[in-house]
Amino acid sequence: MELSGAGVIPEVIVALDFADPESAFELVDRLPGDTWYKVGLELFTRAGPPLVRRLVGEGRQVFLDLKLHDIPNTVAGAARAAAAMGVRLLTLHASGGEAMLRAAAQAVGEENERSRSDTRLLGITVLTSLDDESLTAVMGAGAGVEESVGRLAGLARESGIDGVVSSVAECRAVKLACGSSFLVVTPGIRLAGDEAQDQKRVATPRVAQAAGADFLVVGRSITRSPDPAATLAGIRAALRPAYE
Ligand code: C5P
């Protein structure tokens, strides 16, 4: 798939939020071969690069959600290592600053060329678990969540990062500010009739699509479905008619 970010049909990424690789592969084996998967901190900390290499080796598209945040040299090294494994998307904190973002972008660019990989970097702006009050407690008085998201998305774009992870509610504003080719990946997706569970702001796949999202991260709606393959197929089908 071309990562054009031009408002085409969004790709669905299934969040492999499992504590062990066996459960993860049980699900992977039930879904189509071209499915994208998000590997987050828990599964990566338990199963590590061998799990990622196995997924990539089986032809799956991997979003490695490690939310890197450290000095430029360290983040650049980790980003290079992720690109060398062939992951398609990798997250890092935009609040790590311009030098860190640029170092990661350069390292991934070099590794993409060296190993003919196609890894893109996504910035994390403000975690959705933070509200205005908790952000002020962390950063001191100043900007609230909304302004910080806009500023950090702009910094990421200017520093050579390919896109951001954002809620559906912020997606349109990010696209307007950073351009349509700046990728936006949106979690917090729920199907009609699903419980919101611990997510505060949720949206259906069609609403996320209308907001311009390039990728939709879907976890429990698929992983806890009695028929995950049918649920994924249903979401994909719902996203198609708007462009056909
Ligand atoms: O099960 P659910 O669809 O809520 O899973 C959403 C996935 O997206 C989880 O892996 C969660 O960690 C991730 N995520 C999120 N909200 C963010 C960033 C990531 O829900 N702001």
PDB file of C-alpha atoms and ligand atoms in Angstrom:
ATOM      1  CA  MET A   1       0.000   0.000   0.000  1.00  0.00           C
ATOM      2  CA  GLU A   2       1.192   3.489  -0.845  1.00  0.00           C
ATOM      3  CA  LEU A   3       1.258   5.718   2.223  1.00  0.00           C
ATOM      4  CA  SER A   4       0.075   8.800   0.391  1.00  0.00           C
ATOM      5  CA  GLY A   5      -1.939  10.352   3.177  1.00  0.00           C
ATOM      6  CA  ALA A   6      -4.132  11.873   0.491  1.00  0.00           C
ATOM      7  CA  GLY A   7      -7.444  10.984   2.089  1.00  0.00           C
ATOM      8  CA  VAL A   8      -7.805   7.634   0.380  1.00  0.00           C
ATOM      9  CA  ILE A   9      -9.573   4.710   2.024  1.00  0.00           C
ATOM     10  CA  PRO A  10      -8.080   4.442   5.505  1.00  0.00           C
ATOM     11  CA  GLU A  11      -6.216   1.284   6.400  1.00  0.00           C
ATOM     12  CA  VAL A  12      -7.357  -0.604   9.509  1.00  0.00           C
ATOM     13  CA  ILE A  13      -4.609  -1.485  12.010  1.00  0.00           C
ATOM     14  CA  VAL A  14      -5.465  -4.195  14.531  1.00  0.00           C
ATOM     15  CA  ALA A  15      -3.970  -3.485  17.983  1.00  0.00           C
ATOM     16  CA  LEU A  16      -2.302  -6.661  19.266  1.00  0.00           C
ATOM     17  CA  ASP A  17      -2.864  -5.779  22.918  1.00  0.00           C
ATOM     18  CA  PHE A  18      -1.979  -9.197  24.260  1.00  0.00           C
ATOM     19  CA  ALA A  19       0.328 -10.208  27.085  1.00  0.00           C
ATOM     20  CA  ASP A  20       1.810 -13.173  25.221  1.00  0.00           C
ATOM     21  CA  PRO A  21       2.803 -13.921  21.624  1.00  0.00           C
ATOM     22  CA  GLU A  22       0.717 -17.114  21.444  1.00  0.00           C
ATOM     23  CA  SER A  23      -2.533 -15.176  21.880  1.00  0.00           C
ATOM     24  CA  ALA A  24      -1.331 -12.590  19.374  1.00  0.00           C
ATOM     25  CA  PHE A  25      -0.561 -15.178  16.697  1.00  0.00           C
ATOM     26  CA  GLU A  26      -3.826 -17.005  17.375  1.00  0.00           C
ATOM     27  CA  LEU A  27      -5.582 -13.831  16.231  1.00  0.00           C
ATOM     28  CA  VAL A  28      -3.126 -13.103  13.398  1.00  0.00           C
ATOM     29  CA  ASP A  29      -3.747 -16.575  11.983  1.00  0.00           C
ATOM     30  CA  ARG A  30      -7.495 -15.841  11.793  1.00  0.00           C
ATOM     31  CA  LEU A  31      -7.140 -12.578   9.842  1.00  0.00           C
ATOM     32  CA  PRO A  32      -6.239 -11.900   6.177  1.00  0.00           C
ATOM     33  CA  GLY A  33      -2.560 -11.877   5.221  1.00  0.00           C
ATOM     34  CA  ASP A  34      -2.523  -8.185   4.296  1.00  0.00           C
ATOM     35  CA  THR A  35      -3.728  -6.997   7.715  1.00  0.00           C
ATOM     36  CA  TRP A  36      -1.785  -4.281   9.559  1.00  0.00           C
ATOM     37  CA  TYR A  37      -0.941  -4.838  13.245  1.00  0.00           C
ATOM     38  CA  LYS A  38       0.045  -2.537  16.080  1.00  0.00           C
ATOM     39  CA  VAL A  39       2.620  -3.959  18.470  1.00  0.00           C
ATOM     40  CA  GLY A  40       2.747  -1.879  21.634  1.00  0.00           C
ATOM     41  CA  LEU A  41       4.978  -1.649  24.668  1.00  0.00           C
ATOM     42  CA  GLU A  42       3.504  -4.607  26.555  1.00  0.00           C
ATOM     43  CA  LEU A  43       3.788  -7.179  23.807  1.00  0.00           C
ATOM     44  CA  PHE A  44       7.151  -5.809  22.636  1.00  0.00           C
ATOM     45  CA  THR A  45       8.559  -5.926  26.164  1.00  0.00           C
ATOM     46  CA  ARG A  46       7.451  -9.536  26.486  1.00  0.00           C
ATOM     47  CA  ALA A  47       8.159 -10.907  23.035  1.00  0.00           C
ATOM     48  CA  GLY A  48      10.560  -8.363  21.496  1.00  0.00           C
ATOM     49  CA  PRO A  49      12.178  -8.285  18.067  1.00  0.00           C
ATOM     50  CA  PRO A  50      11.600 -12.011  17.365  1.00  0.00           C
ATOM     51  CA  LEU A  51       7.836 -11.378  17.352  1.00  0.00           C
ATOM     52  CA  VAL A  52       8.203  -8.360  15.068  1.00  0.00           C
ATOM     53  CA  ARG A  53      10.533 -10.248  12.726  1.00  0.00           C
ATOM     54  CA  ARG A  54       8.097 -13.155  12.569  1.00  0.00           C
ATOM     55  CA  LEU A  55       5.191 -10.857  11.696  1.00  0.00           C
ATOM     56  CA  VAL A  56       7.236  -9.040   9.050  1.00  0.00           C
ATOM     57  CA  GLY A  57       8.613 -12.365   7.766  1.00  0.00           C
ATOM     58  CA  GLU A  58       5.035 -13.597   7.296  1.00  0.00           C
ATOM     59  CA  GLY A  59       4.320 -10.509   5.201  1.00  0.00           C
ATOM     60  CA  ARG A  60       2.307  -8.568   7.810  1.00  0.00           C
ATOM     61  CA  GLN A  61       2.533  -4.785   8.041  1.00  0.00           C
ATOM     62  CA  VAL A  62       3.695  -3.740  11.493  1.00  0.00           C
ATOM     63  CA  PHE A  63       3.102  -0.494  13.385  1.00  0.00           C
ATOM     64  CA  LEU A  64       5.618  -0.534  16.254  1.00  0.00           C
ATOM     65  CA  ASP A  65       4.166   1.737  18.921  1.00  0.00           C
ATOM     66  CA  LEU A  66       7.159   2.275  21.208  1.00  0.00           C
ATOM     67  CA  LYS A  67       6.672   6.031  21.792  1.00  0.00           C
ATOM     68  CA  LEU A  68      10.435   6.678  21.867  1.00  0.00           C
ATOM     69  CA  HIS A  69      11.654   9.617  23.964  1.00  0.00           C
ATOM     70  CA  ASP A  70      15.350  10.051  24.844  1.00  0.00           C
ATOM     71  CA  ILE A  71      18.414  11.992  23.711  1.00  0.00           C
ATOM     72  CA  PRO A  72      18.773  12.322  19.915  1.00  0.00           C
ATOM     73  CA  ASN A  73      21.550   9.750  19.536  1.00  0.00           C
ATOM     74  CA  THR A  74      19.667   7.076  21.485  1.00  0.00           C
ATOM     75  CA  VAL A  75      16.345   7.611  19.712  1.00  0.00           C
ATOM     76  CA  ALA A  76      18.080   7.661  16.331  1.00  0.00           C
ATOM     77  CA  GLY A  77      19.693   4.301  17.131  1.00  0.00           C
ATOM     78  CA  ALA A  78      16.415   2.736  18.234  1.00  0.00           C
ATOM     79  CA  ALA A  79      14.573   4.118  15.209  1.00  0.00           C
ATOM     80  CA  ARG A  80      17.269   2.743  12.906  1.00  0.00           C
ATOM     81  CA  ALA A  81      16.914  -0.676  14.554  1.00  0.00           C
ATOM     82  CA  ALA A  82      13.125  -0.618  14.088  1.00  0.00           C
ATOM     83  CA  ALA A  83      13.479   0.336  10.433  1.00  0.00           C
ATOM     84  CA  ALA A  84      16.000  -2.485   9.972  1.00  0.00           C
ATOM     85  CA  MET A  85      13.315  -4.931  11.187  1.00  0.00           C
ATOM     86  CA  GLY A  86      11.041  -3.708   8.402  1.00  0.00           C
ATOM     87  CA  VAL A  87       8.279  -2.098  10.449  1.00  0.00           C
ATOM     88  CA  ARG A  88       6.093   0.312   8.479  1.00  0.00           C
ATOM     89  CA  LEU A  89       5.206   2.775  11.260  1.00  0.00           C
ATOM     90  CA  LEU A  90       7.074   3.751  14.433  1.00  0.00           C
ATOM     91  CA  THR A  91       6.064   6.259  17.124  1.00  0.00           C
ATOM     92  CA  LEU A  92       8.190   8.760  19.042  1.00  0.00           C
ATOM     93  CA  HIS A  93       7.275  11.662  21.317  1.00  0.00           C
ATOM     94  CA  ALA A  94       7.231  15.014  19.514  1.00  0.00           C
ATOM     95  CA  SER A  95       7.969  16.619  22.894  1.00  0.00           C
ATOM     96  CA  GLY A  96      11.481  15.109  22.646  1.00  0.00           C
ATOM     97  CA  GLY A  97      12.286  18.230  20.634  1.00  0.00           C
ATOM     98  CA  GLU A  98      13.523  19.170  17.187  1.00  0.00           C
ATOM     99  CA  ALA A  99      17.023  17.679  17.472  1.00  0.00           C
ATOM    100  CA  MET A 100      15.630  14.309  18.567  1.00  0.00           C
ATOM    101  CA  LEU A 101      12.984  14.295  15.820  1.00  0.00           C
ATOM    102  CA  ARG A 102      15.478  15.261  13.128  1.00  0.00           C
ATOM    103  CA  ALA A 103      18.002  12.661  14.271  1.00  0.00           C
ATOM    104  CA  ALA A 104      15.327   9.937  14.136  1.00  0.00           C
ATOM    105  CA  ALA A 105      14.100  11.083  10.714  1.00  0.00           C
ATOM    106  CA  GLN A 106      17.645  11.044   9.350  1.00  0.00           C
ATOM    107  CA  ALA A 107      18.411   7.614  10.804  1.00  0.00           C
ATOM    108  CA  VAL A 108      15.203   6.112   9.394  1.00  0.00           C
ATOM    109  CA  GLY A 109      15.810   7.754   6.012  1.00  0.00           C
ATOM    110  CA  GLU A 110      19.290   6.216   5.855  1.00  0.00           C
ATOM    111  CA  GLU A 111      18.052   2.790   6.957  1.00  0.00           C
ATOM    112  CA  ASN A 112      15.167   2.882   4.476  1.00  0.00           C
ATOM    113  CA  GLU A 113      17.683   3.473   1.713  1.00  0.00           C
ATOM    114  CA  ARG A 114      20.161   0.898   2.981  1.00  0.00           C
ATOM    115  CA  SER A 115      17.709  -1.950   3.533  1.00  0.00           C
ATOM    116  CA  ARG A 116      15.017  -0.857   1.064  1.00  0.00           C
ATOM    117  CA  SER A 117      12.544  -0.659   3.945  1.00  0.00           C
ATOM    118  CA  ASP A 118       9.685   1.835   4.021  1.00  0.00           C
ATOM    119  CA  THR A 119       9.409   2.921   7.637  1.00  0.00           C
ATOM    120  CA  ARG A 120       7.498   6.095   8.495  1.00  0.00           C
ATOM    121  CA  LEU A 121       7.731   8.003  11.751  1.00  0.00           C
ATOM    122  CA  LEU A 122       4.689   9.169  13.707  1.00  0.00           C
ATOM    123  CA  GLY A 123       4.827  11.791  16.440  1.00  0.00           C
ATOM    124  CA  ILE A 124       2.944  11.486  19.702  1.00  0.00           C
ATOM    125  CA  THR A 125       1.725  14.957  20.649  1.00  0.00           C
ATOM    126  CA  VAL A 126      -0.125  14.953  23.986  1.00  0.00           C
ATOM    127  CA  LEU A 127      -1.211  11.618  25.427  1.00  0.00           C
ATOM    128  CA  THR A 128      -4.996  11.410  25.547  1.00  0.00           C
ATOM    129  CA  SER A 129      -4.675  10.333  29.181  1.00  0.00           C
ATOM    130  CA  LEU A 130      -3.597  13.925  30.000  1.00  0.00           C
ATOM    131  CA  ASP A 131      -6.109  16.753  30.378  1.00  0.00           C
ATOM    132  CA  ASP A 132      -5.397  20.491  30.782  1.00  0.00           C
ATOM    133  CA  GLU A 133      -4.878  20.138  34.517  1.00  0.00           C
ATOM    134  CA  SER A 134      -2.532  17.158  34.414  1.00  0.00           C
ATOM    135  CA  LEU A 135      -0.596  18.691  31.499  1.00  0.00           C
ATOM    136  CA  THR A 136      -0.049  21.866  33.547  1.00  0.00           C
ATOM    137  CA  ALA A 137       1.144  19.745  36.469  1.00  0.00           C
ATOM    138  CA  VAL A 138       3.730  18.151  34.159  1.00  0.00           C
ATOM    139  CA  MET A 139       4.792  21.149  32.053  1.00  0.00           C
ATOM    140  CA  GLY A 140       4.000  24.126  34.276  1.00  0.00           C
ATOM    141  CA  ALA A 141       1.533  26.896  33.520  1.00  0.00           C
ATOM    142  CA  GLY A 142       1.102  27.664  29.849  1.00  0.00           C
ATOM    143  CA  ALA A 143      -0.520  25.978  26.926  1.00  0.00           C
ATOM    144  CA  GLY A 144      -3.473  23.612  27.285  1.00  0.00           C
ATOM    145  CA  VAL A 145      -3.925  20.320  25.503  1.00  0.00           C
ATOM    146  CA  GLU A 146      -5.414  21.687  22.275  1.00  0.00           C
ATOM    147  CA  GLU A 147      -2.725  24.312  21.688  1.00  0.00           C
ATOM    148  CA  SER A 148       0.025  21.848  22.652  1.00  0.00           C
ATOM    149  CA  VAL A 149      -1.266  19.259  20.164  1.00  0.00           C
ATOM    150  CA  GLY A 150      -1.188  21.830  17.349  1.00  0.00           C
ATOM    151  CA  ARG A 151       2.262  23.107  18.263  1.00  0.00           C
ATOM    152  CA  LEU A 152       3.779  19.625  18.606  1.00  0.00           C
ATOM    153  CA  ALA A 153       2.219  18.406  15.346  1.00  0.00           C
ATOM    154  CA  GLY A 154       3.738  21.436  13.576  1.00  0.00           C
ATOM    155  CA  LEU A 155       7.128  20.794  15.176  1.00  0.00           C
ATOM    156  CA  ALA A 156       6.981  17.154  14.083  1.00  0.00           C
ATOM    157  CA  ARG A 157       6.189  18.079  10.501  1.00  0.00           C
ATOM    158  CA  GLU A 158       8.926  20.729  10.331  1.00  0.00           C
ATOM    159  CA  SER A 159      11.403  18.214  11.742  1.00  0.00           C
ATOM    160  CA  GLY A 160      10.817  15.630   9.026  1.00  0.00           C
ATOM    161  CA  ILE A 161       8.323  13.371  10.813  1.00  0.00           C
ATOM    162  CA  ASP A 162       5.700  11.774   8.548  1.00  0.00           C
ATOM    163  CA  GLY A 163       2.587  12.155  10.683  1.00  0.00           C
ATOM    164  CA  VAL A 164       1.019  11.937  14.118  1.00  0.00           C
ATOM    165  CA  VAL A 165      -1.249   9.784  16.224  1.00  0.00           C
ATOM    166  CA  SER A 166      -4.325  11.836  17.051  1.00  0.00           C
ATOM    167  CA  SER A 167      -7.891  11.404  18.195  1.00  0.00           C
ATOM    168  CA  VAL A 168     -10.559  11.652  15.515  1.00  0.00           C
ATOM    169  CA  ALA A 169     -11.631  14.942  17.123  1.00  0.00           C
ATOM    170  CA  GLU A 170      -8.271  16.557  16.267  1.00  0.00           C
ATOM    171  CA  CYS A 171      -7.707  14.882  12.923  1.00  0.00           C
ATOM    172  CA  ARG A 172      -9.201  17.567  10.683  1.00  0.00           C
ATOM    173  CA  ALA A 173      -7.326  20.385  12.443  1.00  0.00           C
ATOM    174  CA  VAL A 174      -4.017  18.515  12.082  1.00  0.00           C
ATOM    175  CA  LYS A 175      -4.643  17.932   8.373  1.00  0.00           C
ATOM    176  CA  LEU A 176      -5.529  21.593   7.842  1.00  0.00           C
ATOM    177  CA  ALA A 177      -2.444  22.802   9.714  1.00  0.00           C
ATOM    178  CA  CYS A 178       0.085  20.271   8.453  1.00  0.00           C
ATOM    179  CA  GLY A 179      -1.214  19.365   4.997  1.00  0.00           C
ATOM    180  CA  SER A 180      -3.124  16.397   3.609  1.00  0.00           C
ATOM    181  CA  SER A 181      -0.006  14.295   3.020  1.00  0.00           C
ATOM    182  CA  PHE A 182       0.886  14.453   6.732  1.00  0.00           C
ATOM    183  CA  LEU A 183      -0.327  11.083   8.016  1.00  0.00           C
ATOM    184  CA  VAL A 184      -2.906  10.909  10.784  1.00  0.00           C
ATOM    185  CA  VAL A 185      -3.455   7.665  12.684  1.00  0.00           C
ATOM    186  CA  THR A 186      -6.547   7.607  14.884  1.00  0.00           C
ATOM    187  CA  PRO A 187      -7.300   5.218  17.776  1.00  0.00           C
ATOM    188  CA  GLY A 188     -10.513   5.359  19.818  1.00  0.00           C
ATOM    189  CA  ILE A 189     -12.554   3.650  17.111  1.00  0.00           C
ATOM    190  CA  ARG A 190     -15.806   1.955  18.063  1.00  0.00           C
ATOM    191  CA  LEU A 191     -18.399   0.255  15.914  1.00  0.00           C
ATOM    192  CA  ALA A 192     -22.052   1.210  16.235  1.00  0.00           C
ATOM    193  CA  GLY A 193     -23.383  -0.654  19.269  1.00  0.00           C
ATOM    194  CA  ASP A 194     -19.932  -1.148  20.895  1.00  0.00           C
ATOM    195  CA  GLU A 195     -19.239  -0.010  24.447  1.00  0.00           C
ATOM    196  CA  ALA A 196     -16.804   2.922  24.725  1.00  0.00           C
ATOM    197  CA  GLN A 197     -15.019   0.972  27.533  1.00  0.00           C
ATOM    198  CA  ASP A 198     -12.138   3.094  28.904  1.00  0.00           C
ATOM    199  CA  GLN A 199     -11.990   5.413  25.854  1.00  0.00           C
ATOM    200  CA  LYS A 200     -13.418   8.867  26.542  1.00  0.00           C
ATOM    201  CA  ARG A 201     -13.883  10.096  22.985  1.00  0.00           C
ATOM    202  CA  VAL A 202     -14.770   7.488  20.424  1.00  0.00           C
ATOM    203  CA  ALA A 203     -15.807   7.629  16.773  1.00  0.00           C
ATOM    204  CA  THR A 204     -17.035   5.154  14.192  1.00  0.00           C
ATOM    205  CA  PRO A 205     -14.796   4.193  11.260  1.00  0.00           C
ATOM    206  CA  ARG A 206     -16.872   6.314   8.854  1.00  0.00           C
ATOM    207  CA  VAL A 207     -16.594   9.399  11.061  1.00  0.00           C
ATOM    208  CA  ALA A 208     -12.811   8.912  11.292  1.00  0.00           C
ATOM    209  CA  GLN A 209     -12.677   8.533   7.516  1.00  0.00           C
ATOM    210  CA  ALA A 210     -14.699  11.718   7.018  1.00  0.00           C
ATOM    211  CA  ALA A 211     -12.260  13.552   9.313  1.00  0.00           C
ATOM    212  CA  GLY A 212      -9.418  12.540   6.966  1.00  0.00           C
ATOM    213  CA  ALA A 213      -7.727   9.749   8.944  1.00  0.00           C
ATOM    214  CA  ASP A 214      -5.213   7.656   7.006  1.00  0.00           C
ATOM    215  CA  PHE A 215      -5.145   4.756   9.475  1.00  0.00           C
ATOM    216  CA  LEU A 216      -7.656   3.580  12.080  1.00  0.00           C
ATOM    217  CA  VAL A 217      -6.312   1.665  15.087  1.00  0.00           C
ATOM    218  CA  VAL A 218      -8.923  -0.839  16.248  1.00  0.00           C
ATOM    219  CA  GLY A 219      -8.315  -3.006  19.296  1.00  0.00           C
ATOM    220  CA  ARG A 220     -11.028  -4.655  21.330  1.00  0.00           C
ATOM    221  CA  SER A 221     -13.791  -4.268  18.720  1.00  0.00           C
ATOM    222  CA  ILE A 222     -11.843  -6.826  16.672  1.00  0.00           C
ATOM    223  CA  THR A 223      -9.743  -8.721  19.226  1.00  0.00           C
ATOM    224  CA  ARG A 224     -12.769  -9.497  21.423  1.00  0.00           C
ATOM    225  CA  SER A 225     -15.167 -10.133  18.576  1.00  0.00           C
ATOM    226  CA  PRO A 226     -16.576 -13.665  18.358  1.00  0.00           C
ATOM    227  CA  ASP A 227     -15.587 -13.545  14.671  1.00  0.00           C
ATOM    228  CA  PRO A 228     -12.624 -11.152  14.271  1.00  0.00           C
ATOM    229  CA  ALA A 229     -12.250 -11.778  10.530  1.00  0.00           C
ATOM    230  CA  ALA A 230     -15.898 -10.926   9.875  1.00  0.00           C
ATOM    231  CA  THR A 231     -15.671  -7.794  12.032  1.00  0.00           C
ATOM    232  CA  LEU A 232     -12.549  -6.613  10.194  1.00  0.00           C
ATOM    233  CA  ALA A 233     -14.178  -7.342   6.827  1.00  0.00           C
ATOM    234  CA  GLY A 234     -17.253  -5.380   7.923  1.00  0.00           C
ATOM    235  CA  ILE A 235     -15.169  -2.338   8.867  1.00  0.00           C
ATOM    236  CA  ARG A 236     -13.241  -2.464   5.603  1.00  0.00           C
ATOM    237  CA  ALA A 237     -16.495  -2.749   3.641  1.00  0.00           C
ATOM    238  CA  ALA A 238     -17.981   0.228   5.486  1.00  0.00           C
ATOM    239  CA  LEU A 239     -14.980   2.344   4.488  1.00  0.00           C
ATOM    240  CA  ARG A 240     -15.107   1.522   0.801  1.00  0.00           C
ATOM    241  CA  PRO A 241     -18.380   2.919  -0.592  1.00  0.00           C
ATOM    242  CA  ALA A 242     -17.489   6.539   0.126  1.00  0.00           C
ATOM    243  CA  TYR A 243     -14.836   6.392  -2.599  1.00  0.00           C
ATOM    244  CA  GLU A 244     -16.440   4.050  -5.085  1.00  0.00           C
TER     245      GLU A 244
HETATM  246  O1  C5P B   1      -9.249  -1.554  22.280  1.00  0.00           O
HETATM  247  P1  C5P B   1      -9.098  -0.194  21.679  1.00  0.00           P
HETATM  248  O2  C5P B   1      -9.697  -0.085  20.288  1.00  0.00           O
HETATM  249  O3  C5P B   1      -9.537   0.913  22.593  1.00  0.00           O
HETATM  250  O4  C5P B   1      -7.508  -0.056  21.488  1.00  0.00           O
HETATM  251  C1  C5P B   1      -6.947   1.126  21.019  1.00  0.00           C
HETATM  252  C2  C5P B   1      -5.464   0.976  20.867  1.00  0.00           C
HETATM  253  O5  C5P B   1      -4.938   2.255  20.540  1.00  0.00           O
HETATM  254  C3  C5P B   1      -4.744   0.535  22.139  1.00  0.00           C
HETATM  255  O6  C5P B   1      -3.587  -0.196  21.734  1.00  0.00           O
HETATM  256  C4  C5P B   1      -4.339   1.847  22.774  1.00  0.00           C
HETATM  257  O7  C5P B   1      -3.189   1.729  23.557  1.00  0.00           O
HETATM  258  C5  C5P B   1      -4.051   2.703  21.542  1.00  0.00           C
HETATM  259  N1  C5P B   1      -4.178   4.142  21.766  1.00  0.00           N
HETATM  260  C6  C5P B   1      -5.325   4.742  22.226  1.00  0.00           C
HETATM  261  N2  C5P B   1      -5.383   6.087  22.420  1.00  0.00           N
HETATM  262  C7  C5P B   1      -4.320   6.825  22.169  1.00  0.00           C
HETATM  263  C8  C5P B   1      -3.150   6.252  21.680  1.00  0.00           C
HETATM  264  C9  C5P B   1      -3.114   4.885  21.498  1.00  0.00           C
HETATM  265  O8  C5P B   1      -6.324   4.080  22.446  1.00  0.00           O
HETATM  266  N3  C5P B   1      -4.392   8.123  22.327  1.00  0.00           N
END
